[in-house]
């Protein structure tokens, strides 16, 4: 039998002034879980060459110089500002003695010399994207990551170009146009590299765009294949290899027939999250966004292939399986959040799994080869569904929370931004736990029917979002999740949203940040606060760690509030915009010369 939880309504931990961690019934121990992951592409331990560091999307660093015993000595080593006052959501990369940073729009890239005090700039690349893109970006002109591959720094521009820059010289190697920004299409996702290919996708689900993912040749930028999220099978690259586990996804041209006539053409399903890869199966995994328009009354049907996850052949793009997290998505819950690849016991049997924390508040565990749902457990407060149908694995929707045009539906939990948005979690193979930043929000929703006009919002949702605990309640939390048993291990409540990519390390630490600017280090096993530092702006980026040329471990975190975090601008204590990267080390030491100076001072 499937180990599927019925509805578990998580009411949220009781709030305390100190926000100390609250433990679950069973203390986590590594031996209890037996979870492993594939560390491919096996980058050197001190480097960080892609947003999540590995193909499995774990955000785990094998460095252990900074640990639970000495983390209290962390001090600022150096800072860097890119000058762009938009949301900073990407991860600093380190290759050898160089750090690579890419700013949000206008997407300037910087190479910083880690071998010298203060990490001076080696080069700057200014791609000069079209200013038209600013007016087309849904929520903020952000960039969620960049990647290093084959001696190149490769990333998306907001105006629908992919650019490759020589990592040593900062000179453009190639530049490929993927779409027309005037049509409402932008590109904010983190480019992903496997072997000789770069994978990219588009943004613009709120503008009724045609969603897709594409593969480019890493050396030339030539487009090798493109797979659409909606439309006929030939466009979605559905063929003989497509073997979905559940019957509702079988049949010809379901990407057309699950829509009213012709509406699939503006059906969205954009791909703006993260991609993961299994080298053994040679499959990539990624999520698709909400359908368009966001008003569900205008598009009866399941609206395939939106708000779900695809597994595709990494070489050809052929679809292998699909699962829809939120059929006929009525609340803009999307499905673009990351797919973490873990090997874990399920009902006493080791399985190769995809673990996904959806905006709809279900933590899914799927079989990586077939798409079978093995577990689906609530990790945060929700009331839109009454559980999961074990036969079809479709959510059982509460009719009282379904939106209807021109009727205000009150207190839908979660709101359209979910109890977790795009921000990726992190996994520690030492604790066996997954660490997730979440929200504590509900919304009042009124839908208004809309007409499609190319390049303009195809939206219609009028929302009011607020804390689930009332006017003075907390807006966020950071939690540790036991994926084997589908339950909370510990949780720390936060006044503001937790909207960033945390970092786990072999020093048994977890680093996370808050949108009001607190960077915290906690014990990976119990959530105890061990160190914290207030930064100048909110933290919405992804935290990384690297080994400098001096042999020291550093922690790097971008600070610059933006994106969904700006929902909190009216709350007392919310910080100003920012554009600063902060880098920390033990005692704030950087470089051999700095160490010698500190030694003499003592």
XYZ file of C-alpha atoms in Angstrom:
602
model
C 0.000 0.000 0.000
C 1.120 3.554 -0.618
C 2.373 5.412 2.416
C 0.259 8.485 1.810
C -0.752 10.751 4.657
C -4.303 11.933 4.798
C -4.705 15.642 5.376
C -2.497 16.868 8.177
C -3.345 20.458 8.955
C -0.215 22.021 10.392
C -1.395 24.856 12.561
C 2.088 26.260 13.060
C 4.248 26.062 16.134
C 3.474 28.338 19.032
C 5.375 31.596 18.712
C 8.047 32.604 21.202
C 9.872 35.863 21.615
C 13.244 34.221 21.055
C 12.103 32.132 18.065
C 13.934 29.116 19.486
C 13.567 25.830 17.652
C 10.755 23.508 18.577
C 11.522 19.784 18.397
C 9.329 17.019 17.047
C 8.408 13.873 18.907
C 11.443 11.922 17.716
C 14.979 13.332 17.803
C 16.587 12.902 14.371
C 19.635 10.654 14.054
C 21.469 9.887 10.804
C 21.174 6.122 11.299
C 17.382 6.409 11.436
C 17.071 7.696 7.899
C 19.718 6.093 5.694
C 19.322 8.716 2.955
C 22.042 9.187 0.359
C 22.527 11.313 -2.739
C 24.764 11.355 -5.801
C 27.308 14.217 -5.430
C 27.853 14.409 -9.210
C 29.350 16.274 -10.961
C 31.773 15.887 -8.049
C 33.251 19.376 -8.117
C 36.272 19.965 -5.859
C 35.034 20.313 -2.240
C 36.058 23.958 -2.055
C 34.334 25.052 -5.271
C 30.734 25.951 -6.076
C 30.092 25.836 -9.826
C 26.283 25.776 -10.091
C 23.427 27.213 -7.978
C 22.795 24.040 -5.929
C 26.414 22.794 -6.204
C 25.344 19.331 -7.437
C 22.927 17.808 -9.942
C 20.754 16.550 -7.068
C 19.926 20.088 -5.875
C 21.098 19.550 -2.260
C 22.871 22.875 -1.508
C 25.266 20.836 0.668
C 28.915 21.783 1.201
C 31.390 19.055 2.282
C 33.530 21.705 4.026
C 33.792 21.406 7.810
C 36.340 23.964 9.050
C 33.449 26.045 10.372
C 31.448 23.881 12.756
C 29.126 24.004 15.744
C 32.052 24.628 18.085
C 33.588 27.651 16.358
C 30.795 29.220 14.284
C 30.410 31.896 16.961
C 33.725 33.332 15.734
C 32.360 34.184 12.281
C 33.131 37.763 11.294
C 32.832 39.706 8.073
C 35.873 39.221 5.813
C 34.869 41.418 2.866
C 31.882 42.793 0.942
C 31.017 43.641 -2.631
C 28.191 45.693 -4.157
C 26.940 45.204 -7.723
C 24.827 48.378 -7.595
C 21.561 46.781 -8.810
C 18.659 47.572 -6.480
C 16.427 44.659 -7.405
C 15.896 41.289 -5.757
C 19.093 39.271 -5.414
C 18.115 35.592 -5.726
C 21.187 33.910 -7.214
C 24.085 31.947 -5.708
C 27.702 33.195 -5.769
C 29.900 30.734 -7.695
C 33.554 29.949 -7.010
C 35.976 28.294 -9.417
C 39.651 28.210 -8.403
C 40.631 31.644 -7.103
C 37.689 33.481 -8.710
C 34.157 34.248 -7.562
C 31.469 34.945 -10.166
C 28.512 37.185 -9.398
C 25.713 38.221 -11.755
C 23.413 41.061 -10.789
C 19.687 41.218 -11.424
C 18.724 43.518 -14.294
C 20.759 44.892 -16.069
C 22.482 41.500 -15.572
C 26.095 42.640 -15.295
C 28.554 39.848 -14.508
C 31.559 40.292 -12.203
C 34.671 38.174 -11.649
C 36.247 38.776 -8.230
C 39.850 37.870 -7.383
C 39.811 35.793 -4.184
C 43.598 35.666 -4.023
C 43.826 39.342 -3.083
C 42.579 41.232 0.011
C 39.045 42.513 -0.454
C 38.513 40.388 -3.601
C 38.984 43.154 -6.200
C 37.226 43.007 -9.557
C 39.022 41.075 -12.307
C 36.558 41.982 -15.029
C 33.002 43.197 -15.620
C 30.736 42.069 -18.457
C 27.819 44.363 -19.340
C 25.334 42.638 -21.702
C 23.049 45.705 -21.975
C 19.683 43.902 -22.197
C 16.674 45.722 -23.600
C 14.939 48.048 -21.098
C 11.607 46.734 -22.430
C 12.193 43.680 -20.241
C 11.734 45.706 -17.042
C 8.091 46.346 -17.871
C 7.430 42.703 -18.740
C 8.911 41.036 -15.630
C 6.079 39.746 -13.478
C 7.259 40.497 -9.967
C 10.817 41.886 -10.066
C 13.618 41.744 -12.680
C 15.474 39.029 -10.803
C 17.912 36.289 -11.835
C 17.900 33.011 -9.875
C 21.316 31.760 -10.829
C 24.156 31.252 -13.279
C 26.419 28.313 -14.063
C 30.075 27.624 -14.859
C 30.739 25.076 -17.591
C 33.555 24.416 -20.090
C 35.451 27.538 -19.061
C 32.394 29.762 -19.480
C 30.049 31.676 -17.202
C 26.576 31.107 -18.684
C 23.335 32.801 -17.698
C 19.991 34.167 -18.869
C 19.259 37.807 -19.592
C 15.900 39.261 -18.670
C 15.255 40.138 -22.334
C 15.281 36.471 -23.481
C 18.906 35.982 -24.454
C 21.299 33.375 -23.103
C 24.885 34.555 -22.898
C 28.198 32.730 -22.452
C 31.193 34.688 -21.171
C 34.813 33.538 -21.165
C 35.478 32.956 -17.468
C 39.083 34.179 -17.700
C 38.712 37.277 -19.860
C 35.093 38.384 -19.410
C 34.601 38.487 -23.192
C 31.372 37.273 -24.768
C 31.723 33.851 -26.425
C 28.181 33.500 -27.735
C 24.740 35.012 -27.291
C 21.505 33.284 -28.300
C 18.087 34.884 -28.596
C 15.353 32.557 -27.305
C 12.157 34.633 -27.606
C 10.731 38.134 -28.075
C 10.478 40.090 -24.839
C 7.785 42.289 -26.408
C 5.463 39.254 -26.222
C 5.670 39.232 -22.430
C 8.320 36.510 -22.222
C 11.245 37.046 -19.866
C 13.959 34.728 -18.548
C 14.800 34.639 -14.819
C 15.633 30.988 -14.159
C 19.044 29.575 -13.295
C 20.739 28.054 -16.343
C 21.678 24.408 -15.777
C 24.621 22.521 -17.293
C 25.053 18.805 -17.996
C 27.891 17.527 -20.165
C 27.807 19.515 -23.430
C 24.369 21.073 -22.919
C 22.899 24.135 -21.210
C 19.225 23.993 -20.205
C 17.099 27.138 -19.944
C 13.419 28.034 -19.643
C 11.131 31.051 -19.732
C 9.089 33.214 -17.365
C 5.792 35.005 -17.874
C 3.008 32.724 -16.689
C 0.983 35.765 -15.619
C 1.128 37.098 -19.195
C -0.197 33.964 -20.889
C 3.073 33.010 -22.549
C 3.898 29.727 -24.247
C 5.994 27.851 -21.659
C 9.058 25.817 -22.685
C 12.423 24.386 -21.731
C 15.293 24.243 -24.229
C 18.776 22.758 -24.563
C 21.698 24.692 -26.093
C 25.144 23.555 -27.178
C 27.640 24.741 -24.569
C 30.315 25.617 -27.134
C 28.234 27.463 -29.719
C 24.922 28.410 -28.082
C 23.015 26.655 -30.868
C 19.549 25.477 -29.821
C 19.450 21.667 -29.926
C 15.850 21.059 -28.899
C 12.857 22.783 -27.311
C 9.976 21.145 -25.441
C 6.789 23.100 -24.803
C 4.625 22.766 -21.693
C 1.262 22.874 -23.477
C -0.040 21.983 -26.916
C 0.044 18.917 -29.179
C 2.305 15.986 -28.376
C 4.848 16.863 -31.070
C 5.426 20.287 -29.451
C 5.610 18.833 -25.935
C 7.968 16.117 -27.234
C 5.643 13.344 -26.105
C 6.186 10.102 -27.991
C 6.660 6.347 -27.501
C 8.923 6.808 -24.436
C 6.228 8.671 -22.506
C 4.969 6.261 -19.832
C 3.138 8.250 -17.135
C 2.279 6.252 -14.027
C -1.276 7.624 -13.701
C -3.980 7.104 -16.353
C -5.172 10.736 -16.419
C -1.989 11.638 -18.307
C -2.353 8.998 -21.010
C -3.883 9.528 -24.432
C -3.072 11.617 -27.468
C -2.643 15.389 -27.318
C -3.731 15.783 -23.700
C -1.969 19.152 -23.772
C -4.714 20.326 -26.139
C -7.760 18.298 -25.101
C -7.559 19.234 -21.393
C -8.248 22.875 -22.369
C -11.214 24.721 -23.873
C -10.762 25.025 -27.666
C -7.666 27.061 -28.538
C -6.897 28.245 -25.012
C -3.772 26.123 -24.724
C -2.039 28.638 -26.990
C -1.864 31.083 -24.082
C -1.693 28.317 -21.483
C 1.591 29.342 -19.837
C 3.339 26.488 -17.991
C 6.522 28.543 -18.035
C 9.755 27.043 -16.684
C 11.451 29.515 -14.350
C 12.619 27.362 -11.448
C 15.469 24.882 -11.178
C 16.503 21.735 -13.030
C 18.043 18.558 -11.579
C 19.685 15.584 -13.279
C 20.144 11.861 -12.673
C 23.316 10.635 -14.461
C 22.301 6.963 -14.192
C 18.848 7.439 -15.721
C 20.061 10.318 -17.937
C 16.916 12.259 -17.056
C 16.404 15.916 -16.234
C 13.581 16.947 -13.883
C 11.869 20.340 -13.754
C 8.559 21.936 -12.845
C 6.042 23.936 -14.889
C 4.177 27.066 -13.804
C 0.534 28.002 -13.418
C -1.877 27.891 -16.371
C -3.133 31.044 -18.033
C -5.228 32.907 -17.346
C -5.009 32.660 -13.578
C -8.838 32.813 -13.482
C -9.859 29.100 -13.477
C -13.472 29.668 -14.521
C -12.206 30.630 -17.986
C -10.288 27.356 -18.570
C -12.244 24.273 -17.359
C -10.194 21.086 -17.459
C -6.922 19.835 -15.990
C -4.921 22.274 -18.162
C -2.068 19.903 -18.918
C 0.896 20.130 -18.722
C 0.947 22.977 -16.185
C 1.648 23.033 -12.427
C 3.515 19.737 -12.497
C 6.842 17.991 -13.042
C 8.376 16.550 -16.202
C 11.087 13.908 -16.469
C 12.841 14.152 -19.843
C 15.723 12.478 -21.618
C 18.656 14.859 -21.143
C 19.964 14.274 -24.670
C 16.813 14.375 -26.781
C 14.257 16.181 -24.616
C 11.776 13.320 -25.010
C 9.199 13.250 -22.204
C 9.431 10.102 -20.048
C 6.822 10.813 -17.373
C 4.759 13.642 -15.874
C 2.848 14.267 -12.661
C 0.574 17.246 -11.960
C 0.822 18.597 -8.421
C -2.217 20.875 -8.705
C -4.637 19.904 -11.508
C -6.625 22.841 -12.932
C -4.577 25.141 -10.689
C -7.073 27.650 -9.278
C -4.783 29.526 -6.878
C -1.530 30.076 -8.848
C 0.332 27.401 -6.893
C 2.583 26.546 -9.864
C 4.886 23.522 -9.829
C 8.209 25.195 -10.596
C 9.839 24.587 -7.223
C 12.989 22.443 -7.276
C 13.086 18.655 -7.570
C 15.644 17.262 -5.074
C 17.072 13.827 -5.952
C 17.575 11.571 -2.925
C 17.964 7.823 -2.431
C 15.845 6.944 0.577
C 13.927 4.124 2.246
C 10.181 4.095 1.598
C 8.182 1.353 3.325
C 11.401 -0.494 4.052
C 12.669 -0.423 0.465
C 15.380 1.877 -0.932
C 14.030 4.035 -3.734
C 15.545 6.554 -6.130
C 13.268 9.517 -5.470
C 12.345 13.035 -6.447
C 11.525 15.165 -3.385
C 9.505 18.311 -4.033
C 8.096 20.906 -1.629
C 5.232 22.485 -3.540
C 3.622 25.869 -3.067
C 0.396 23.960 -2.367
C 2.040 22.793 0.953
C 2.469 19.112 0.089
C 5.942 17.584 0.367
C 5.997 14.983 -2.398
C 8.228 11.941 -2.739
C 8.055 10.389 -6.225
C 9.787 7.450 -7.825
C 12.457 8.955 -10.071
C 12.101 6.385 -12.865
C 8.299 6.121 -13.080
C 6.682 9.205 -11.531
C 4.739 7.152 -8.984
C 3.886 9.232 -5.909
C 5.217 7.420 -2.842
C 4.389 10.042 -0.226
C 2.573 13.371 -0.014
C 2.642 15.057 3.397
C 1.654 18.562 4.508
C 4.613 20.637 5.695
C 2.689 23.865 6.429
C -0.763 25.295 7.056
C -3.312 24.688 4.285
C -7.079 24.491 3.911
C -7.612 24.409 0.128
C -7.651 20.580 0.068
C -8.921 17.736 2.227
C -6.152 15.313 1.410
C -4.964 13.203 -1.517
C -6.969 10.589 -3.440
C -4.842 7.448 -3.133
C -5.972 5.993 -6.442
C -5.348 8.960 -8.741
C -3.033 10.931 -6.447
C -5.108 14.024 -7.163
C -5.743 16.467 -4.321
C -9.275 16.470 -2.902
C -10.267 20.135 -3.248
C -12.451 21.845 -0.654
C -15.267 23.452 -2.699
C -15.514 26.304 -0.189
C -12.025 27.470 -1.185
C -12.563 27.411 -4.956
C -12.535 30.911 -6.477
C -15.534 32.200 -8.420
C -15.630 35.340 -10.578
C -16.688 38.500 -8.732
C -17.132 36.636 -5.423
C -14.721 37.220 -2.555
C -13.465 33.972 -1.052
C -11.940 34.572 2.360
C -9.020 32.937 4.125
C -7.580 30.584 1.554
C -4.379 29.018 2.889
C -1.844 29.163 1.391
C -2.138 32.276 -0.795
C -0.998 32.449 -4.407
C 2.676 32.676 -3.364
C 2.289 29.416 -1.443
C 3.687 28.580 1.973
C 6.918 28.120 0.013
C 7.681 29.928 -3.216
C 10.638 29.420 -5.577
C 13.249 29.293 -2.777
C 15.110 25.954 -2.793
C 15.599 23.853 0.367
C 18.868 22.192 1.409
C 19.677 18.626 2.429
C 22.311 17.281 4.829
C 23.459 13.677 4.307
C 24.770 13.803 7.883
C 21.477 14.617 9.603
C 19.220 13.070 6.972
C 17.009 16.159 7.144
C 15.803 18.686 4.579
C 15.790 22.365 5.578
C 13.088 24.624 4.180
C 12.205 28.301 4.425
C 8.434 28.745 4.507
C 5.644 31.300 4.944
C 2.702 31.494 7.326
C 0.142 33.213 5.113
C -3.452 33.127 3.902
C -5.339 35.272 1.393
C -8.702 36.682 0.450
C -9.282 36.158 -3.271
C -11.628 37.708 -5.820
C -11.383 36.660 -9.477
C -12.229 38.914 -12.416
C -12.526 37.545 -15.943
C -9.866 38.834 -18.331
C -9.181 38.956 -22.065
C -5.883 37.987 -23.653
C -3.806 40.853 -25.071
C -0.279 39.807 -26.105
C 2.467 41.130 -23.871
C 0.126 42.288 -21.085
C -1.000 40.650 -17.824
C -3.386 37.725 -18.339
C -4.192 37.621 -14.677
C -7.532 38.529 -13.092
C -6.659 37.536 -9.505
C -7.267 40.191 -6.838
C -5.581 39.098 -3.621
C -5.088 40.322 -0.081
C -2.413 38.379 1.804
C -1.876 38.336 5.558
C -0.430 36.298 8.408
C -2.382 33.154 9.198
C -2.181 34.206 12.852
C -3.784 37.620 12.485
C -2.662 41.215 12.139
C 0.381 40.897 14.402
C 1.254 37.320 13.544
C 4.482 35.954 12.118
C 4.917 35.744 8.350
C 7.516 32.998 8.119
C 9.435 30.087 9.585
C 12.439 27.872 8.956
C 12.008 24.153 9.469
C 13.826 20.841 9.341
C 11.870 18.045 7.655
C 12.216 14.282 8.030
C 11.360 13.042 4.504
C 11.315 9.348 5.401
C 8.560 9.714 7.983
C 7.013 12.810 6.398
C 7.090 14.945 9.521
C 8.581 17.989 11.167
C 11.879 17.548 13.021
C 12.154 21.113 14.318
C 10.948 24.581 13.451
C 11.969 28.193 14.085
C 9.313 30.870 13.662
C 10.261 34.205 12.092
C 8.540 37.596 12.033
C 9.215 38.018 8.310
C 9.078 35.646 5.342
C 11.934 33.166 4.899
C 12.578 33.344 1.154
C 16.096 32.197 0.245
C 18.246 29.156 -0.445
C 19.795 27.803 2.789
C 23.180 26.101 3.053
C 24.076 22.874 4.855
C 27.670 21.915 5.649
C 29.721 18.966 6.871
C 30.286 21.040 10.008
C 26.687 20.128 10.968
C 25.527 23.683 10.428
C 22.607 25.158 8.542
C 22.790 28.781 7.389
C 19.607 30.620 6.499
C 18.442 34.209 6.139
C 15.306 36.250 6.657
C 13.754 38.901 4.461
C 14.378 41.510 7.159
C 18.110 40.819 6.927
C 19.127 38.317 9.618
C 21.715 35.717 8.625
C 21.572 32.835 11.104
C 23.609 29.679 11.724
C 21.821 26.876 13.563
C 22.606 23.358 14.710
C 21.543 20.965 11.953
C 20.172 18.416 14.437
C 18.078 20.544 16.776
C 17.825 24.031 15.256
C 19.573 25.755 18.146
C 20.738 29.253 17.231
C 24.553 29.369 17.299
C 25.351 32.666 15.528
C 23.610 35.516 13.746
C 24.422 38.753 11.957
C 22.137 41.554 10.755
C 22.780 42.598 7.160
C 21.860 45.850 5.426
C 18.957 44.459 3.362
C 16.745 41.411 3.212
C 18.185 38.018 2.275
C 16.490 36.470 -0.745
C 19.545 34.886 -2.380
C 21.181 31.482 -2.099
C 23.946 30.989 0.471
C 27.127 29.199 -0.578
C 30.451 28.165 0.965
C 33.897 27.849 -0.576
C 37.555 27.265 0.207
C 39.668 30.324 -0.515
C 43.196 30.273 -1.975
C 44.369 30.723 1.629
C 42.843 27.346 2.584
C 40.091 28.893 4.712
C 36.382 28.178 4.517
C 34.145 31.135 3.715
C 30.383 31.696 3.804
C 28.960 33.958 1.068
C 25.462 35.458 1.077
C 23.854 38.048 -1.234
C 21.705 40.689 0.452
C 19.087 42.605 -1.506
C 15.359 42.335 -0.823
C 13.089 41.881 -3.813
C 10.562 39.677 -5.535
C 7.830 38.199 -3.368
C 9.516 39.630 -0.263
C 8.257 43.070 -1.266
C 4.776 42.051 -0.104
C 6.061 43.081 3.329
C 7.105 46.642 2.495
C 4.426 48.113 4.732
C 5.421 46.099 7.797
C 7.497 47.870 10.474
C 11.106 46.714 10.359
C 11.232 45.735 6.703
C 14.568 46.925 5.259
C 15.426 49.015 2.223
C 16.570 47.559 -1.070
C 20.206 46.526 -1.266
C 22.916 45.142 -3.545
C 25.648 43.794 -1.265
C 27.385 40.442 -1.114
C 28.693 39.607 2.371
C 31.490 37.104 2.892
C 32.332 35.700 6.358
C 35.224 33.694 7.775
C 36.420 32.671 11.213
C 37.600 35.862 12.950
C 37.054 37.746 9.688
C 40.474 36.701 8.385
C 41.123 36.728 4.632
C 44.353 35.621 2.968
C 47.754 34.612 4.284
C 48.849 38.215 4.770
C 45.753 39.010 6.788
C 46.354 35.942 8.931
C 49.913 37.030 9.600
C 48.788 40.525 10.559
C 46.225 39.129 12.945
C 48.836 36.840 14.453
C 51.214 39.771 15.081
C 48.402 41.805 16.623
C 47.818 39.073 19.165
